[in-house]
Coordinates of C-alpha atoms in Angstrom, one line a residue:
M1 CA 53.6 -77.4 -27.0
I2 CA 50.5 -75.4 -26.4
K3 CA 47.7 -77.2 -24.7
L4 CA 44.1 -76.1 -25.4
K5 CA 41.2 -77.3 -23.2
T6 CA 37.7 -76.8 -24.4
F7 CA 35.7 -79.2 -22.3
G8 CA 33.9 -77.3 -19.6
R9 CA 36.0 -74.1 -19.7
F10 CA 38.4 -72.5 -22.2
T11 CA 42.0 -72.8 -21.0
V12 CA 45.2 -72.4 -23.0
G13 CA 48.6 -73.0 -21.6
N14 CA 52.1 -74.4 -21.9
D15 CA 55.0 -75.1 -19.4
L16 CA 55.5 -71.4 -18.8
T17 CA 52.1 -69.7 -18.7
S18 CA 48.4 -70.2 -19.1
V19 CA 45.2 -68.2 -19.8
Q20 CA 41.9 -69.0 -18.2
E21 CA 38.4 -68.4 -19.6
G22 CA 37.5 -64.8 -19.5
A23 CA 41.1 -63.5 -19.0
W24 CA 41.1 -61.9 -22.5
R25 CA 37.8 -60.2 -21.8
S26 CA 36.6 -61.1 -25.3
E27 CA 34.7 -64.2 -26.3
K28 CA 35.6 -63.5 -29.9
L29 CA 39.3 -63.8 -29.2
E30 CA 38.7 -67.2 -27.6
K31 CA 36.6 -68.2 -30.6
L32 CA 39.2 -67.2 -33.1
F33 CA 42.0 -69.0 -31.3
V34 CA 39.9 -72.2 -31.0
Y35 CA 38.7 -72.1 -34.6
L36 CA 42.2 -71.6 -36.1
A37 CA 43.7 -74.3 -33.8
I38 CA 41.1 -76.9 -34.7
N39 CA 41.4 -76.0 -38.4
R40 CA 45.2 -75.7 -38.2
N41 CA 45.8 -78.1 -41.1
R42 CA 44.3 -75.7 -43.7
G43 CA 44.0 -72.1 -44.5
V44 CA 40.5 -70.7 -43.7
C45 CA 38.8 -67.9 -45.6
I46 CA 37.4 -64.7 -44.1
E47 CA 33.8 -65.8 -44.8
D48 CA 34.2 -69.1 -42.9
I49 CA 35.8 -67.4 -39.9
S50 CA 33.2 -64.7 -39.8
E51 CA 30.4 -67.2 -39.9
A52 CA 31.9 -69.1 -37.0
I53 CA 32.7 -66.1 -34.8
W54 CA 30.0 -63.5 -35.5
Q55 CA 26.3 -63.9 -35.0
V56 CA 24.0 -63.0 -37.9
E57 CA 22.9 -59.8 -36.2
E58 CA 26.5 -58.8 -35.7
E59 CA 27.5 -58.9 -39.3
T60 CA 29.7 -56.0 -40.3
D61 CA 30.0 -54.0 -43.5
N62 CA 33.7 -54.6 -43.5
P63 CA 34.4 -58.2 -42.5
V64 CA 38.0 -58.0 -43.8
G65 CA 38.8 -55.1 -41.6
A66 CA 37.0 -56.6 -38.6
L67 CA 38.8 -59.9 -38.8
K68 CA 42.1 -58.2 -39.4
N69 CA 41.6 -56.1 -36.2
L70 CA 40.5 -59.2 -34.2
A71 CA 43.6 -61.1 -35.4
Y72 CA 45.8 -58.2 -34.3
R73 CA 44.2 -58.1 -30.9
L74 CA 44.7 -61.9 -30.5
R75 CA 48.4 -61.7 -31.4
K76 CA 48.8 -58.9 -28.8
A77 CA 46.9 -61.0 -26.2
L78 CA 49.1 -64.0 -26.9
R79 CA 52.2 -61.8 -26.6
D80 CA 51.1 -60.3 -23.3
A81 CA 50.5 -63.8 -22.0
S82 CA 54.0 -64.8 -23.0
F83 CA 52.9 -67.1 -25.8
D84 CA 54.3 -67.1 -29.3
E85 CA 52.3 -64.3 -31.0
E86 CA 53.0 -65.9 -34.4
C87 CA 50.6 -68.8 -33.7
I88 CA 48.4 -67.1 -36.3
V89 CA 49.8 -66.3 -39.7
S90 CA 48.2 -64.7 -42.7
V91 CA 48.6 -66.3 -46.1
R92 CA 48.0 -65.2 -49.6
G93 CA 44.5 -65.0 -50.9
G94 CA 43.0 -63.5 -47.7
L95 CA 43.4 -66.8 -45.8
Y96 CA 44.3 -67.2 -42.1
K97 CA 46.2 -70.2 -40.8
W98 CA 47.7 -71.7 -37.7
N99 CA 51.5 -71.6 -37.8
D100 CA 52.8 -75.1 -38.7
D101 CA 55.8 -74.5 -36.5
V102 CA 53.7 -74.1 -33.3
E103 CA 52.6 -77.4 -31.9
V104 CA 49.2 -77.6 -30.2
S105 CA 47.4 -80.4 -28.3
I106 CA 43.6 -80.1 -28.0
D107 CA 41.5 -82.1 -25.6
V108 CA 38.7 -82.8 -28.1
E109 CA 41.2 -84.4 -30.5
E110 CA 42.7 -86.5 -27.7
F111 CA 39.1 -87.5 -26.8
D112 CA 38.4 -88.6 -30.4
R113 CA 41.7 -90.5 -30.6
Y114 CA 41.1 -92.5 -27.4
I115 CA 37.5 -93.4 -28.4
N116 CA 38.8 -94.6 -31.8
E117 CA 41.5 -96.6 -30.1
A118 CA 38.8 -98.2 -27.8
E119 CA 36.5 -99.1 -30.7
F120 CA 39.4 -100.6 -32.6
A121 CA 40.5 -102.7 -29.6
F122 CA 37.0 -103.7 -28.5
S123 CA 36.9 -107.0 -30.3
R124 CA 40.4 -108.0 -29.4
S125 CA 40.8 -106.9 -25.8
K126 CA 38.2 -105.6 -23.4
E127 CA 40.9 -104.5 -21.0
T128 CA 42.5 -102.3 -23.7
A129 CA 39.2 -100.9 -24.7
I130 CA 38.3 -100.0 -21.1
E131 CA 41.6 -98.3 -20.6
S132 CA 41.1 -96.1 -23.7
Y133 CA 37.5 -95.3 -22.9
E134 CA 38.6 -94.3 -19.4
K135 CA 41.2 -91.9 -20.8
A136 CA 38.6 -90.3 -23.0
I137 CA 36.1 -89.9 -20.2
A138 CA 38.7 -88.4 -17.9
L139 CA 39.2 -85.6 -20.4
Y140 CA 35.5 -84.6 -20.4
N141 CA 34.9 -81.9 -17.7
G142 CA 31.8 -80.4 -19.2
D143 CA 30.3 -79.6 -22.6
F144 CA 32.4 -78.1 -25.4
L145 CA 32.7 -74.4 -24.7
S146 CA 29.1 -74.0 -23.7
R147 CA 29.6 -70.3 -23.1
L148 CA 30.4 -69.8 -26.7
T149 CA 27.6 -71.6 -28.4
D150 CA 25.9 -68.6 -29.9
T151 CA 27.0 -69.4 -33.4
H152 CA 26.3 -72.5 -35.5
W153 CA 29.8 -73.8 -35.8
F154 CA 30.4 -73.8 -32.0
M155 CA 26.9 -75.0 -31.3
T156 CA 27.3 -78.0 -33.7
L157 CA 30.6 -79.1 -32.0
N158 CA 29.0 -78.7 -28.6
A159 CA 26.1 -81.0 -29.5
F160 CA 28.4 -83.5 -31.3
Y161 CA 30.8 -83.9 -28.4
H162 CA 28.0 -84.1 -25.8
S163 CA 26.4 -86.9 -27.8
R164 CA 29.7 -88.6 -28.2
Y165 CA 30.4 -88.4 -24.5
V166 CA 27.0 -89.9 -23.7
N167 CA 27.6 -92.8 -26.1
T168 CA 31.1 -93.4 -24.7
V169 CA 29.7 -93.5 -21.2
K170 CA 27.2 -96.2 -22.3
A171 CA 29.9 -98.2 -24.1
L172 CA 32.2 -98.2 -21.1
A173 CA 29.2 -99.0 -18.8
E174 CA 28.5 -102.1 -20.7
L175 CA 32.2 -103.2 -20.5
Y176 CA 32.1 -102.5 -16.7
I177 CA 29.0 -104.7 -16.4
D178 CA 30.6 -107.5 -18.5
T179 CA 33.7 -107.4 -16.3
G180 CA 31.9 -106.9 -13.0
C181 CA 33.4 -103.5 -12.2
Y182 CA 30.4 -102.1 -10.4
E183 CA 32.3 -99.6 -8.2
K184 CA 33.8 -98.1 -11.4
L185 CA 30.3 -98.2 -13.0
E186 CA 28.9 -96.1 -10.1
Q187 CA 31.7 -93.6 -10.4
L188 CA 31.2 -93.3 -14.1
C189 CA 27.5 -92.8 -14.0
T190 CA 27.6 -90.5 -11.0
K191 CA 29.7 -88.1 -13.0
A192 CA 27.7 -88.6 -16.2
V193 CA 24.3 -87.6 -14.7
V194 CA 25.9 -84.2 -13.8
Y195 CA 26.4 -83.6 -17.5
E196 CA 23.4 -85.5 -18.9
R197 CA 20.5 -85.5 -16.4
S198 CA 17.8 -86.7 -18.8
D199 CA 19.1 -90.1 -20.1
E200 CA 17.1 -93.0 -18.7
Q201 CA 19.7 -95.6 -19.6
I202 CA 22.5 -93.9 -17.6
Y203 CA 20.2 -93.7 -14.5
S204 CA 19.5 -97.4 -15.0
Y205 CA 23.2 -98.2 -15.0
L206 CA 23.6 -96.1 -11.9
I207 CA 20.8 -97.9 -10.1
L208 CA 22.3 -101.3 -11.2
A209 CA 25.7 -100.3 -9.9
R210 CA 24.4 -99.2 -6.5
M211 CA 22.2 -102.3 -6.3
R212 CA 25.2 -104.6 -7.0
T213 CA 27.4 -102.8 -4.5
K214 CA 24.8 -103.2 -1.7
K215 CA 23.8 -99.5 -1.6
V216 CA 20.1 -100.4 -1.7
Q217 CA 18.7 -97.1 -0.3
M218 CA 20.9 -95.1 -2.6
A219 CA 19.6 -97.2 -5.5
F220 CA 16.0 -96.5 -4.5
D221 CA 16.7 -92.8 -4.1
T222 CA 18.3 -92.7 -7.6
Y223 CA 15.2 -94.4 -9.1
E224 CA 12.9 -91.8 -7.5
T225 CA 15.1 -89.0 -8.7
A226 CA 15.2 -90.4 -12.3
K227 CA 11.4 -91.0 -12.3
A228 CA 10.7 -87.5 -11.2
I229 CA 13.0 -86.1 -14.0
M230 CA 11.4 -88.4 -16.6
D231 CA 7.8 -87.7 -15.5
N232 CA 7.8 -84.1 -14.5
D233 CA 10.6 -82.4 -16.4
L234 CA 10.5 -84.4 -19.7
G235 CA 7.0 -85.8 -19.8
V236 CA 8.4 -89.3 -20.5
R237 CA 5.9 -91.8 -19.1
K238 CA 7.1 -95.1 -20.6
T239 CA 10.3 -95.7 -18.8
V240 CA 11.0 -99.3 -19.8
M241 CA 14.7 -99.4 -18.7
L242 CA 14.0 -97.8 -15.4
N243 CA 11.1 -100.1 -14.7
K244 CA 13.2 -103.2 -15.6
V245 CA 16.0 -102.3 -13.2
Y246 CA 13.5 -101.3 -10.5
E247 CA 11.9 -104.8 -10.7
E248 CA 15.3 -106.3 -10.2
L249 CA 15.9 -104.0 -7.3
L250 CA 12.7 -105.0 -5.6
S251 CA 13.5 -108.7 -6.2
V252 CA 16.9 -108.2 -4.5
T253 CA 15.5 -106.4 -1.5
K254 CA 12.4 -108.5 -1.0
G255 CA 13.2 -111.8 -2.5
V256 CA 15.8 -113.1 0.0
S257 CA 13.6 -113.4 3.1
S258 CA 10.0 -114.2 4.3
Y259 CA 8.0 -111.6 6.2
N260 CA 4.9 -111.7 8.4
I261 CA 1.8 -109.6 7.7
D262 CA 2.6 -107.0 10.3
E263 CA 6.1 -106.3 8.8
V264 CA 4.5 -106.0 5.3
K265 CA 1.8 -103.7 6.6
D266 CA 4.5 -101.5 8.3
D267 CA 6.5 -101.4 5.1
I268 CA 3.6 -100.3 2.9
S269 CA 1.7 -98.0 5.3
E270 CA 1.4 -94.3 4.4
E271 CA 2.8 -91.8 6.8
S272 CA 0.0 -89.2 6.2
M273 CA -3.4 -89.6 4.7
N274 CA -4.4 -85.9 4.3
G275 CA -6.0 -84.7 1.1
V276 CA -5.7 -86.0 -2.5
F277 CA -3.2 -88.8 -3.3
M278 CA -0.7 -87.0 -5.5
C279 CA 1.5 -89.4 -7.5
G280 CA 3.5 -89.8 -10.7
Y281 CA 1.7 -90.6 -14.0
P282 CA 2.9 -94.3 -14.1
V283 CA 1.4 -94.9 -10.6
F284 CA -1.8 -93.1 -11.6
K285 CA -2.2 -95.2 -14.7
E286 CA -2.0 -98.4 -12.7
I287 CA -4.6 -97.1 -10.2
Y288 CA -6.8 -96.2 -13.1
H289 CA -6.5 -99.7 -14.6
L290 CA -7.5 -101.1 -11.2
E291 CA -10.6 -98.8 -11.0
V292 CA -11.6 -99.8 -14.5
R293 CA -11.6 -103.4 -13.5
K294 CA -13.6 -102.7 -10.4
S295 CA -16.2 -100.8 -12.4
A296 CA -17.1 -104.1 -14.2
R297 CA -18.7 -105.3 -10.9
S298 CA -19.7 -102.1 -9.2
T299 CA -22.3 -99.4 -9.7
V300 CA -20.4 -96.8 -7.7
P301 CA -19.6 -93.9 -10.1
E302 CA -16.1 -92.6 -10.6
S303 CA -14.9 -89.9 -12.9
L304 CA -11.8 -89.2 -14.8
V305 CA -10.9 -85.5 -15.3
L306 CA -8.3 -83.9 -17.5
V307 CA -7.5 -80.4 -16.2
T308 CA -5.7 -78.1 -18.7
V309 CA -4.2 -74.6 -18.1
V310 CA -4.6 -72.5 -21.2
P311 CA -3.7 -68.9 -22.0
M312 CA -6.7 -66.6 -22.5
Y313 CA -5.0 -64.5 -25.1
S314 CA -1.7 -64.5 -26.9
S315 CA 1.3 -63.1 -25.1
Q316 CA 5.1 -63.2 -25.3
P317 CA 6.3 -66.9 -25.4
D318 CA 8.8 -66.4 -22.6
K319 CA 6.2 -64.7 -20.4
N320 CA 3.6 -67.4 -21.2
H321 CA 6.1 -70.1 -20.2
S322 CA 6.8 -68.4 -16.9
Q323 CA 3.1 -67.8 -16.3
M324 CA 2.3 -71.5 -17.1
K325 CA 4.8 -72.7 -14.5
D326 CA 3.2 -70.4 -11.9
S327 CA -0.3 -71.4 -12.9
M328 CA 0.5 -75.1 -12.6
L329 CA 1.8 -74.6 -9.1
T330 CA -1.4 -72.7 -8.3
L331 CA -3.5 -75.5 -9.8
E332 CA -1.6 -78.1 -7.8
R333 CA -2.3 -76.2 -4.6
A334 CA -6.0 -75.9 -5.5
L335 CA -6.2 -79.7 -6.2
R336 CA -4.5 -80.5 -2.9
K337 CA -6.9 -78.1 -1.1
C338 CA -10.2 -79.1 -2.8
L339 CA -9.9 -82.9 -3.4
R340 CA -10.6 -85.6 -0.9
V341 CA -8.5 -88.4 0.6
G342 CA -9.8 -91.0 -1.8
D343 CA -9.0 -89.0 -4.9
V344 CA -5.9 -89.4 -7.1
A345 CA -4.1 -86.8 -9.2
A346 CA -0.9 -86.7 -11.3
K347 CA 0.8 -84.2 -13.6
Y348 CA 0.2 -85.3 -17.2
S349 CA 2.1 -82.6 -19.1
D350 CA 3.6 -79.2 -18.7
S351 CA 0.0 -77.7 -18.7
Q352 CA -2.2 -80.6 -17.5
Y353 CA -3.2 -82.6 -14.5
I354 CA -5.1 -85.9 -14.7
V355 CA -7.6 -86.6 -11.8
L356 CA -9.5 -89.6 -10.6
L357 CA -12.5 -88.7 -8.5
S358 CA -13.8 -91.6 -6.4
K359 CA -17.5 -92.1 -5.7
C360 CA -18.2 -89.2 -8.0
S361 CA -20.6 -88.9 -11.0
C362 CA -19.9 -86.6 -13.9
D363 CA -22.4 -84.0 -12.6
T364 CA -20.7 -84.0 -9.2
A365 CA -17.3 -84.0 -10.8
S366 CA -18.3 -80.8 -12.6
D367 CA -19.3 -79.2 -9.3
V368 CA -15.9 -80.2 -7.8
M369 CA -14.0 -78.7 -10.7
K370 CA -16.0 -75.4 -10.5
R371 CA -14.8 -75.1 -6.9
I372 CA -11.2 -75.7 -8.1
I373 CA -11.6 -73.1 -10.7
D374 CA -12.9 -70.6 -8.2
R375 CA -9.9 -71.3 -5.9
F376 CA -7.5 -71.0 -8.9
N377 CA -9.0 -67.7 -10.0
H378 CA -8.9 -66.4 -6.5
T379 CA -5.2 -67.0 -6.2
C380 CA -3.9 -66.3 -9.7
D381 CA -3.0 -62.6 -9.6
T382 CA 0.5 -63.3 -10.9
H383 CA -0.7 -65.2 -13.9
S384 CA -4.1 -63.8 -14.7
N385 CA -3.5 -64.5 -18.4
M386 CA -4.3 -68.2 -17.7
T387 CA -7.5 -70.0 -17.3
I388 CA -8.6 -73.6 -16.8
Q389 CA -10.4 -76.1 -19.1
F390 CA -11.5 -79.5 -17.9
D391 CA -12.8 -82.6 -19.6
I392 CA -14.8 -85.3 -17.7
E393 CA -15.3 -88.9 -18.6
P394 CA -16.9 -91.7 -16.5
V395 CA -14.6 -94.5 -15.4
S396 CA -15.9 -97.7 -17.0
C397 CA -14.6 -100.9 -18.4
Y398 CA -16.4 -99.9 -21.7
S399 CA -14.5 -96.5 -22.1
S400 CA -10.9 -96.0 -23.1
F401 CA -8.3 -93.9 -21.3
V402 CA -9.0 -90.2 -22.1
T403 CA -11.0 -90.8 -25.3
D404 CA -11.7 -88.2 -27.9
K405 CA -15.3 -88.1 -26.7
K406 CA -15.7 -85.6 -23.9
M407 CA -18.6 -85.6 -21.5
E408 CA -18.2 -81.9 -20.6
K409 CA -16.0 -79.0 -21.4
I410 CA -16.1 -76.0 -19.1
Y411 CA -13.8 -72.9 -18.9
G412 CA -12.9 -70.9 -15.9

């Protein structure tokens, strides 16, 4: 019995020997082995194998000869590793096939089988479903052959099994919640966020697990991490599931006791009040809503500014992306240096910051932004292709949040 592992790293072995990823010094040998093993119940034609193994720019004038040579090299590699070199057989009509006499066990097929068993057992026995889901999860040690996803066939399987893993984690998480297995839920989601760091629901499960197991500070830390990923890396601002579990976390930590005003003040006090208040967009939005309400009974001017970093001329996409990241860091430093204690700023997108200027008319806001542009231009040698555009709108209960109507548009 040959055992083939594809989750995380390519490994093939039996009771006598094994080959680890990279040992054959050829990704194409690994690809051919995996492709024939997974398609072992049928003969596959040269065109299908070539499309799965060779990239478009690698197409050869003699695909028959290229595949024949690759199959020869794979047989030799198997023989040198003490495997049965006759795993691969050629059949009539130019087809290649896995040898029916050579048994093989593949982790992705076991993964599928356990999930199917769990789904079948779900309505009859939660315990059986949990057991099967756990066996499937235990097999997943990383994405399907992520080092080999430069062709469509491998890329498709990589995406399919990643999605199936995430869905399986969520299905098992719900069963753990139903049965009160919060320690197991924490273990499940701690592993899952390593492989899927951008799923809001998995982070919500992890926060819930740590909250229910009395790991309150860890739950708060997980929430902050998840919010930063959603806001900064992905630009996701409406985190409904995270907000819901966060409200429960607050009720758990603050709802069991009564506190005096001094304790509350100590709890909410800010350690440092230097410069602009930099926050995430959800917090910024709530502050803006408050200022709009205050504007209904106040004549003190306030201004909303959308600051955008834009390329001055077309360049290479990869270079522009790198310059944009550098420019956004430079802009953040300029905002921190030039804005005041009462001002608020948040990252709005990969190329924008949103700023709330307190006690500041639109004319004054324009002067403030010109100072920020000067500081940005003074320190942007590494990304001189970028410039700044800003749009200003007065804060008023009669104006919407970042409307289409702009009061001013100035370029640096």
